[in-house]
PDB file of C-alpha atoms in Angstrom:
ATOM      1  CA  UNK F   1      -7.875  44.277  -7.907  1.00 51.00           C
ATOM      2  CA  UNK F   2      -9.237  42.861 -11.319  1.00 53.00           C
ATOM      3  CA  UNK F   3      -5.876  41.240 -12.046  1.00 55.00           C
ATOM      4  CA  UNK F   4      -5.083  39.534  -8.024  1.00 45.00           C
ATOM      5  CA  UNK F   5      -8.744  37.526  -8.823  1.00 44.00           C
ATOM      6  CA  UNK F   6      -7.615  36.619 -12.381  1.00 46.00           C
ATOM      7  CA  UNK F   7      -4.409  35.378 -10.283  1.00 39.00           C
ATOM      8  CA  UNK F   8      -6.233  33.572  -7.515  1.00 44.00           C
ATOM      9  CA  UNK F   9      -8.372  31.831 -10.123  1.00 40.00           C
ATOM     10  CA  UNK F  10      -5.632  30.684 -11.988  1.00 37.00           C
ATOM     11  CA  UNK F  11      -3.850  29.586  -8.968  1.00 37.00           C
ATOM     12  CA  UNK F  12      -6.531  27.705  -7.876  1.00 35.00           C
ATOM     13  CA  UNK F  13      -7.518  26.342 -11.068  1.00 36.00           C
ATOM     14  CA  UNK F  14      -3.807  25.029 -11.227  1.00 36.00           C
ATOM     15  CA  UNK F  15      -3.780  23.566  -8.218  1.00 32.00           C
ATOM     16  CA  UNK F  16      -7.067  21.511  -8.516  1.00 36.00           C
ATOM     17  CA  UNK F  17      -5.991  20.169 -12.186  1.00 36.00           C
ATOM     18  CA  UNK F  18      -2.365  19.546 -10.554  1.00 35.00           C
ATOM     19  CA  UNK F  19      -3.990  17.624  -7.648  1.00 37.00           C
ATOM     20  CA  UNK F  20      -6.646  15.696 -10.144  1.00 42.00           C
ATOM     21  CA  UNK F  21      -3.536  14.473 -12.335  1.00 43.00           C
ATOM     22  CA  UNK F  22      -0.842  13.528  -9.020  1.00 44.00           C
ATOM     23  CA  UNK F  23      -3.370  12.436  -6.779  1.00 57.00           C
ATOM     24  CA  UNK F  24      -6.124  10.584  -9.254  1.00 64.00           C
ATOM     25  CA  UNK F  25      -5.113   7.545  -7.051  1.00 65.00           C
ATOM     26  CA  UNK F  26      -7.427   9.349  -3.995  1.00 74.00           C
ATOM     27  CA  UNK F  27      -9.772  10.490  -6.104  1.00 80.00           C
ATOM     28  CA  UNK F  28     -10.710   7.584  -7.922  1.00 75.00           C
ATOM     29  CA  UNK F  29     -10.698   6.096  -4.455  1.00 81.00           C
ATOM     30  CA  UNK F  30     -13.366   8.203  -3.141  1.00 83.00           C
ATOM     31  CA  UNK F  31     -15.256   8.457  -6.294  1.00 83.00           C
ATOM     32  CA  UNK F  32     -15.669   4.896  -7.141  1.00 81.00           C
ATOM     33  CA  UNK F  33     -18.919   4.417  -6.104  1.00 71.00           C
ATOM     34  CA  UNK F  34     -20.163   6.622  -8.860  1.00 67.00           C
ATOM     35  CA  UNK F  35     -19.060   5.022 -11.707  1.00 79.00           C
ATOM     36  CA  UNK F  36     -19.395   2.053 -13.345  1.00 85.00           C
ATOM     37  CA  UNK F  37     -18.321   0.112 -10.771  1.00 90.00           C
ATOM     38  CA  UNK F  38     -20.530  -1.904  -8.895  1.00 90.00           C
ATOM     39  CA  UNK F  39     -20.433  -2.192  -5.311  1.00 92.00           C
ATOM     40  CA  UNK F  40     -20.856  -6.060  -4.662  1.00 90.00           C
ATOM     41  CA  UNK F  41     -20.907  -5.807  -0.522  1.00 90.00           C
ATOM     42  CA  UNK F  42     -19.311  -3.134   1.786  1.00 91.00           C
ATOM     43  CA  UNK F  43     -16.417  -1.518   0.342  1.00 92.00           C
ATOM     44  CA  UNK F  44     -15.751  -3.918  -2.186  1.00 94.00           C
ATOM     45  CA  UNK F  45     -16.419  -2.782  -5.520  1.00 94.00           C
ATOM     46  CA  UNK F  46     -15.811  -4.416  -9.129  1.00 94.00           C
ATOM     47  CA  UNK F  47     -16.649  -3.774 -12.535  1.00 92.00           C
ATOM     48  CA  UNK F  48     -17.948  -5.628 -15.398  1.00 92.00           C
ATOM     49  CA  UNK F  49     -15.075  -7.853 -16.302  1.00 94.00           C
ATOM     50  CA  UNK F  50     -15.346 -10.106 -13.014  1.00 94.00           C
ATOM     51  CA  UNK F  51     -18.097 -12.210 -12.964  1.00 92.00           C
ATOM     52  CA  UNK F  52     -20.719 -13.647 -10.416  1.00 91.00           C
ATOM     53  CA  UNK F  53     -17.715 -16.507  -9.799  1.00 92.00           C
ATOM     54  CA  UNK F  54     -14.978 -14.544 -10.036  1.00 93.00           C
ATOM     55  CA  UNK F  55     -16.688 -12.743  -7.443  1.00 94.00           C
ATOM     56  CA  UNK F  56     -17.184 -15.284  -5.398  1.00 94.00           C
ATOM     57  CA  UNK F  57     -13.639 -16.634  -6.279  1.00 95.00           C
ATOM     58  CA  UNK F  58     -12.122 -12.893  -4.807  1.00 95.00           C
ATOM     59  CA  UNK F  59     -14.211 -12.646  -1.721  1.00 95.00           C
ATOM     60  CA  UNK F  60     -12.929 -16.012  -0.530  1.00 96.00           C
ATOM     61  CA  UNK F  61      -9.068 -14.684  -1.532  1.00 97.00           C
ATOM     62  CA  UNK F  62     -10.185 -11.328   0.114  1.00 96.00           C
ATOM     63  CA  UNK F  63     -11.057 -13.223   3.265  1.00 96.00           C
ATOM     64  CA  UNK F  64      -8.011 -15.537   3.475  1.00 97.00           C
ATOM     65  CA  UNK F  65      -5.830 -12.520   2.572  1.00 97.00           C
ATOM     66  CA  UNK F  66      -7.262 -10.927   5.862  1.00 96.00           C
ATOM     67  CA  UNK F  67      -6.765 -14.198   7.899  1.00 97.00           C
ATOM     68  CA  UNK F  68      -3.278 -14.571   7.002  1.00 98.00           C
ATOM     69  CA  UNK F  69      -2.298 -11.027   7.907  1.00 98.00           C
ATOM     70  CA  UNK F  70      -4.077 -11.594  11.194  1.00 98.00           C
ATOM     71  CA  UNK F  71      -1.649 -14.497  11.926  1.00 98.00           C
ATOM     72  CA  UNK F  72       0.708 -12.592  11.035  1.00 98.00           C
ATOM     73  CA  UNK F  73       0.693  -9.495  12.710  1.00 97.00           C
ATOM     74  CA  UNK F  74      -2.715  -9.558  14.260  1.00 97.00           C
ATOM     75  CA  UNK F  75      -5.827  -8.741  13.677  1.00 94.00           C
ATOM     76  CA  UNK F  76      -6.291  -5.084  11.441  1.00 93.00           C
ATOM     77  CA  UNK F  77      -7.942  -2.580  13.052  1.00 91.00           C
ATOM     78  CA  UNK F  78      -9.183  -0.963   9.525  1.00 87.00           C
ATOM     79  CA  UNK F  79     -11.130  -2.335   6.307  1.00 89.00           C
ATOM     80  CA  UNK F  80     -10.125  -0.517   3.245  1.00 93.00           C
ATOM     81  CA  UNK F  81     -12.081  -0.242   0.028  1.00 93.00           C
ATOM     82  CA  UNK F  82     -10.789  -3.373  -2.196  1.00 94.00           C
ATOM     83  CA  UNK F  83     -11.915  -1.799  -6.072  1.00 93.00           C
ATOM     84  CA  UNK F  84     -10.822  -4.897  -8.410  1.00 94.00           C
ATOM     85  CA  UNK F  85     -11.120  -5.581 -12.279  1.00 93.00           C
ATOM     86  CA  UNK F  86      -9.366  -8.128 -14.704  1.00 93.00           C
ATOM     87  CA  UNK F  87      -9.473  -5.162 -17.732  1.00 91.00           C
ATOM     88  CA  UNK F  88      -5.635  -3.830 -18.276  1.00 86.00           C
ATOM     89  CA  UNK F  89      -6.990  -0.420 -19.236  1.00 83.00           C
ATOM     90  CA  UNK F  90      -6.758   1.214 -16.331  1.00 78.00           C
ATOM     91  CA  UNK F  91      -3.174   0.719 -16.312  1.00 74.00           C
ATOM     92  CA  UNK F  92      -2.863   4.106 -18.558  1.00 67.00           C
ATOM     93  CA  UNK F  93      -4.260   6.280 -15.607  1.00 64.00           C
ATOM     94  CA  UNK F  94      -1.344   5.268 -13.388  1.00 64.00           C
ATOM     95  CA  UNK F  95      -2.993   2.350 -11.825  1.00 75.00           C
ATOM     96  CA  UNK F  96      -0.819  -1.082 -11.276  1.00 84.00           C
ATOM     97  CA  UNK F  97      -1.633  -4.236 -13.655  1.00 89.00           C
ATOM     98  CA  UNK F  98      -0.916  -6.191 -10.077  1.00 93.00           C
ATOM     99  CA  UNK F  99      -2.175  -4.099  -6.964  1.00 91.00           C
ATOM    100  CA  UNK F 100      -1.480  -1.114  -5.211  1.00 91.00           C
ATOM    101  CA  UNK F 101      -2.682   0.506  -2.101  1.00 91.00           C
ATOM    102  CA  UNK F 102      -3.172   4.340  -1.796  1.00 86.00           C
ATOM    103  CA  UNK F 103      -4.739   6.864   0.551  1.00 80.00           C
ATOM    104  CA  UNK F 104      -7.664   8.302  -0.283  1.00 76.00           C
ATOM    105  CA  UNK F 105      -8.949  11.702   1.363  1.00 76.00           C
ATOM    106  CA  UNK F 106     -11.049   9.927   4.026  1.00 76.00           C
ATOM    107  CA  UNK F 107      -9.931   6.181   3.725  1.00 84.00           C
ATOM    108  CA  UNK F 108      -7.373   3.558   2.737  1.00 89.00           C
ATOM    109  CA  UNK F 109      -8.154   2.363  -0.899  1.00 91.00           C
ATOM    110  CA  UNK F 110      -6.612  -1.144  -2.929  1.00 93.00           C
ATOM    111  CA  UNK F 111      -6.573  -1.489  -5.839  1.00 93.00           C
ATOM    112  CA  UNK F 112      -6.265  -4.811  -8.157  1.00 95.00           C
ATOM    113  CA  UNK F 113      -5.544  -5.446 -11.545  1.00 94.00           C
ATOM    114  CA  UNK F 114      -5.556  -8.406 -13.526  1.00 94.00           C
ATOM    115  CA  UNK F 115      -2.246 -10.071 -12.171  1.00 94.00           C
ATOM    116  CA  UNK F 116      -3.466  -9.268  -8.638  1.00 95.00           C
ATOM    117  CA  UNK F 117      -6.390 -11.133  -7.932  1.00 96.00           C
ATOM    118  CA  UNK F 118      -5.284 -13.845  -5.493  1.00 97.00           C
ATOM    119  CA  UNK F 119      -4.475 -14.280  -2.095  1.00 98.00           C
ATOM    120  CA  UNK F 120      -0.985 -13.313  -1.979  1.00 98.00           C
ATOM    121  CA  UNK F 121      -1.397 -10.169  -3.770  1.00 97.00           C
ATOM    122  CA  UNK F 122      -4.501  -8.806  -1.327  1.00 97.00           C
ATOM    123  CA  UNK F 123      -2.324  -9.338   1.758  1.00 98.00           C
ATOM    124  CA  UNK F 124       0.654  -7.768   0.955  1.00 97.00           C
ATOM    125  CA  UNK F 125      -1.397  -4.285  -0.219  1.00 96.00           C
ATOM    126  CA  UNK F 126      -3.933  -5.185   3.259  1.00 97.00           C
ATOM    127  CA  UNK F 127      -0.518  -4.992   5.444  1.00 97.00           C
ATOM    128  CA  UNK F 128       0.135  -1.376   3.535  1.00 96.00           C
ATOM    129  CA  UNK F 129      -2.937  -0.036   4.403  1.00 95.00           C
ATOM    130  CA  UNK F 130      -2.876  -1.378   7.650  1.00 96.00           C
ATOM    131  CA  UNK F 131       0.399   0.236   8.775  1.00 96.00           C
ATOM    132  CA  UNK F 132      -0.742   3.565   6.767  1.00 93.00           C
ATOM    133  CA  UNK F 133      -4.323   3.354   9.131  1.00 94.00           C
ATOM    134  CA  UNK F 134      -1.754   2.998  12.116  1.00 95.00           C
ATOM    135  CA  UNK F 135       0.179   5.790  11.535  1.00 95.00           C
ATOM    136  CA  UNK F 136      -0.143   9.382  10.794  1.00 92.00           C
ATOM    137  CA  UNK F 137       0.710  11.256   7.762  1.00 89.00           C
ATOM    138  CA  UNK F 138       3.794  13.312   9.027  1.00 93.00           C
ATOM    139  CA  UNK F 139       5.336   9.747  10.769  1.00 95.00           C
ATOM    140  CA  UNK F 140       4.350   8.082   7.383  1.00 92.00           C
ATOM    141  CA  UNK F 141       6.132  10.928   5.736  1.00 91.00           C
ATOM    142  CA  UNK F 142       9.236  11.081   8.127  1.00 94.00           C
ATOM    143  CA  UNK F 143       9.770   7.994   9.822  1.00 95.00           C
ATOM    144  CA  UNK F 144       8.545   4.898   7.749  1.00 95.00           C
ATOM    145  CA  UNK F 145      11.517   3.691   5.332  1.00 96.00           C
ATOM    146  CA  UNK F 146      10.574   2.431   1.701  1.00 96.00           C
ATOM    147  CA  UNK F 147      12.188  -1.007   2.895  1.00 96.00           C
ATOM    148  CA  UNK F 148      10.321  -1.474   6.186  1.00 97.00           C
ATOM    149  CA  UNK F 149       7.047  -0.619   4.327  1.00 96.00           C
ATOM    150  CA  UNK F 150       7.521  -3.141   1.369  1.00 96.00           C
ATOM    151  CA  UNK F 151       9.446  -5.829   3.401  1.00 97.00           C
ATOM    152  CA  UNK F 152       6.198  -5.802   5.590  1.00 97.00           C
ATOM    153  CA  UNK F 153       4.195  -6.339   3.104  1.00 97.00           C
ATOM    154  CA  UNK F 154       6.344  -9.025   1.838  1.00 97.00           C
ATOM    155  CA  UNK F 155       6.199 -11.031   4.802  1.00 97.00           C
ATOM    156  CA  UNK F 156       2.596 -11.438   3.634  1.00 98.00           C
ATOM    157  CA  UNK F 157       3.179 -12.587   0.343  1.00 98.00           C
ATOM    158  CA  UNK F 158       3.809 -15.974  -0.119  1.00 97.00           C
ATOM    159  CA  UNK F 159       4.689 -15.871  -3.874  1.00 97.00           C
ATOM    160  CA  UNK F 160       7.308 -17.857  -5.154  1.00 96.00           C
ATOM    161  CA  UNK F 161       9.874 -15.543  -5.162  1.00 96.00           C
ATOM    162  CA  UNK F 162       9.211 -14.265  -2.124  1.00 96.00           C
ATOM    163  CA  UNK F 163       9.578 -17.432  -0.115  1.00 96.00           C
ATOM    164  CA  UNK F 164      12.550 -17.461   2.105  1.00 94.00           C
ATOM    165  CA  UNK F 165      13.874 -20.376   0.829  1.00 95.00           C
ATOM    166  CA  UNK F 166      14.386 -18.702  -2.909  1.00 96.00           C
ATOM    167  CA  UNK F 167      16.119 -15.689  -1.585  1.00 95.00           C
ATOM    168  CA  UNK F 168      19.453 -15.408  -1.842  1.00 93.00           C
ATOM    169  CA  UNK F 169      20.863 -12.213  -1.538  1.00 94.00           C
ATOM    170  CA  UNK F 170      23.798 -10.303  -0.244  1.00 93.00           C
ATOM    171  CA  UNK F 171      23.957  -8.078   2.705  1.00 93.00           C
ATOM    172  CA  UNK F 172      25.519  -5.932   0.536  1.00 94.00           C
ATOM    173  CA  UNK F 173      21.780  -6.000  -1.109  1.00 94.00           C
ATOM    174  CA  UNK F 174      20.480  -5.453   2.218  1.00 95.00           C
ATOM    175  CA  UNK F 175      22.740  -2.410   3.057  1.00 94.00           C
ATOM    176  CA  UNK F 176      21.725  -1.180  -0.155  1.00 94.00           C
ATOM    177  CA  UNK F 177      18.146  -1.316   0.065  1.00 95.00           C
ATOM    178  CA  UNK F 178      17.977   0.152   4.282  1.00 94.00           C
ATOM    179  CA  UNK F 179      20.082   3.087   3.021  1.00 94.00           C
ATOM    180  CA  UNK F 180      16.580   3.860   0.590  1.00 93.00           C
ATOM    181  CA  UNK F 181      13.508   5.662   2.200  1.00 94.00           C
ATOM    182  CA  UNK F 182      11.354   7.202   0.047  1.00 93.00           C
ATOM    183  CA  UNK F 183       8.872   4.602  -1.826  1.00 91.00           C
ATOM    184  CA  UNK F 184       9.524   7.203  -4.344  1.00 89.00           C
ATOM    185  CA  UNK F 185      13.184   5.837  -4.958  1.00 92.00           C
ATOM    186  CA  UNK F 186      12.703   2.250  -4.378  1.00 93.00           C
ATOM    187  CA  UNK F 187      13.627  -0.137  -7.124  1.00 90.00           C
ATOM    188  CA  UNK F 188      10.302  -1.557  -7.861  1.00 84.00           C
ATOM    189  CA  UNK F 189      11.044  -3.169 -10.521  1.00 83.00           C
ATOM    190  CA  UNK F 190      13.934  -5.363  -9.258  1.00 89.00           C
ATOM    191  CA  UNK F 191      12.560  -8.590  -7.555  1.00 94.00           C
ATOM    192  CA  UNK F 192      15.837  -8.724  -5.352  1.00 95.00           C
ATOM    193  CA  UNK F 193      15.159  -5.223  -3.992  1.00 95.00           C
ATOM    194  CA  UNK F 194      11.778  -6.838  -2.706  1.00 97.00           C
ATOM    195  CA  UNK F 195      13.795  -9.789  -1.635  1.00 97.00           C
ATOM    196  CA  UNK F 196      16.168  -7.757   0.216  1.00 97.00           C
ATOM    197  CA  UNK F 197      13.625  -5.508   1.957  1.00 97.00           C
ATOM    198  CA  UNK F 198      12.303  -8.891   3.470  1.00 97.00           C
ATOM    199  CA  UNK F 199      15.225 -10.026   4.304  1.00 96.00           C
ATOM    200  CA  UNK F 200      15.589  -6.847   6.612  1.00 95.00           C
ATOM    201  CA  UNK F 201      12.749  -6.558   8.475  1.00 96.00           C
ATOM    202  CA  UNK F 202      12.708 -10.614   9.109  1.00 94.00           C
ATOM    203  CA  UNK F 203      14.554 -10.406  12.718  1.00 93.00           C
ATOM    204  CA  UNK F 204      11.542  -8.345  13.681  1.00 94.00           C
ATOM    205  CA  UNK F 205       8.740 -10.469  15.589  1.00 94.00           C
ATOM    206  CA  UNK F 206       5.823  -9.594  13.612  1.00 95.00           C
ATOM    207  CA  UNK F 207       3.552  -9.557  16.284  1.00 95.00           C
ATOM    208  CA  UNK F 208       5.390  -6.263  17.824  1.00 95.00           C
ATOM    209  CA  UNK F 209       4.657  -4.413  14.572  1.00 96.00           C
ATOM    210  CA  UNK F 210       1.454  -2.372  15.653  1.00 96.00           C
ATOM    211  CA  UNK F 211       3.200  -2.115  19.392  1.00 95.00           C
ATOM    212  CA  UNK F 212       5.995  -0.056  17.273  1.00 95.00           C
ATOM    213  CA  UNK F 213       4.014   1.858  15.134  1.00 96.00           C
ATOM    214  CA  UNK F 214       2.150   3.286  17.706  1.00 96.00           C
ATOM    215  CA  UNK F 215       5.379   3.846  19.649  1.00 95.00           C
ATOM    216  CA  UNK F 216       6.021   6.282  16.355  1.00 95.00           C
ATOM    217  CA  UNK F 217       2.693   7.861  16.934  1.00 95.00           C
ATOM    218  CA  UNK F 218       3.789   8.995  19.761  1.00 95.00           C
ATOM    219  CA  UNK F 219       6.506  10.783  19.242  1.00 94.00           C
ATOM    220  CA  UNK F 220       9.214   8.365  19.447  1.00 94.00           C
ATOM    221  CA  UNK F 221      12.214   7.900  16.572  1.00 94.00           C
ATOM    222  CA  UNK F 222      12.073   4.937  14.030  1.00 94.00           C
ATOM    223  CA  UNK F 223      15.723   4.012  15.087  1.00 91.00           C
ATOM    224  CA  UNK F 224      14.874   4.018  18.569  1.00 91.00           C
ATOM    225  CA  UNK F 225      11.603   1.823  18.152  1.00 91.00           C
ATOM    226  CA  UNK F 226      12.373  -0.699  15.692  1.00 84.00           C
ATOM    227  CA  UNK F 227      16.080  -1.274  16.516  1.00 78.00           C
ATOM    228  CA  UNK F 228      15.050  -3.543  19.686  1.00 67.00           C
ATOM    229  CA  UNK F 229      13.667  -5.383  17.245  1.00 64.00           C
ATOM    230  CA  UNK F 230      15.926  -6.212  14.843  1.00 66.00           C
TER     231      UNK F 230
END
């Protein structure tokens, strides 16, 4: 008896440490609020390396970046917690020099580096959490391709290289990047794989995005949905 609680305290012991270091993403998410990062109005939190202005300079880009996704796609349904700094520290606990969105345990979380505080940057990770508020975890997990999720979020970003007319790419690139689903194995450090991803999902009016996701909800297949609009 002695030696089954030794094992269930290791186990569990191991599995909290092994969920701290995969998932410090969510944690750090939900946790923000109690460190040193300030919480400058709802859900928006920054820390000591932005500035009254620079404040004032993100909220602006924070509310154009939700504008343009709303002409997009229309209008989100969800506001996740934005937790911005221009410090390249935190890039040594996982966390993107540019953005990233990632799930917390109760919300959607984005966050922004140095590289990522505009406009551009904010909409692209606002579609992400928008389709991941739309849909549930095991259609996330079993339905959502890495290419449909990034070109998506492409669509929104209106950097340079990510302007239609600077693409050119093959639909050999295409094929290429549709035959990769897990964000896991996309190339995400190969602009053209971005570019490509884009590419795919442009036949798709943008405004019947939500329609199909909750389509998925419900049960149906990702071929079946999203092929009527391609």
């Amino acid at each position: 008896m002695k030696i089954l609680k030794i094992l269930i305290i290791v186990f569990i012991t191991f599995f909290i440490a092994s969920f701290g270091y995969f998932k410090k993403d969510a944690i750090a998410c939900e946790l923000i609020g109690v460190t040193h990062f300030n919480e400058v109005s709802p859900d928006f939190y920054v820390d000591q390396s932005i500035d009254t202005s620079k404040q004032v300079e993100l909220s602006h880009a924070v509310e154009s970046a939700f504008k343009r996704v709303s002409d997009i796609y229309g209008t989100p349904t969800f506001n996740p917690r934005i937790i911005a700094t221009a410090e390249t520290k935190y890039a040594k606990f996982g966390f993107n020099p540019t953005g990233m969105q990632n799930s917390g345990l109760f919300r959607e979380c984005i966050f922004l580096g140095p590289k990522g505080l505009n406009t551009d940057v904010i909409a692209h990770e606002l579609v992400h959490a928008e389709v991941r508020h739309r849909t549930n975890l095991f259609v996330e997990l079993t339905q959502l391709p890495a290419w449909f999720i990034e070109g998506t979020g492409i669509k929104a970003d209106y950097r340079k290289p990510f302007l239609l007319e600077n693409i050119d790419v093959k639909n050999d690139d295409v094929d290429e990047i549709k035959s990769v689903f897990y964000l896991s194995d996309f190339p995400n450090t190969k602009v053209k794989y971005y570019q490509a991803s884009l590419i795919a999902v442009e036949p798709m009016n943008p405004k019947d995005m939500y329609r199909g996701l909750e389509r998925l909800n419900n049960g149906e297949q990702f071929e079946d949905v999203f092929d009527e609009f391609f």
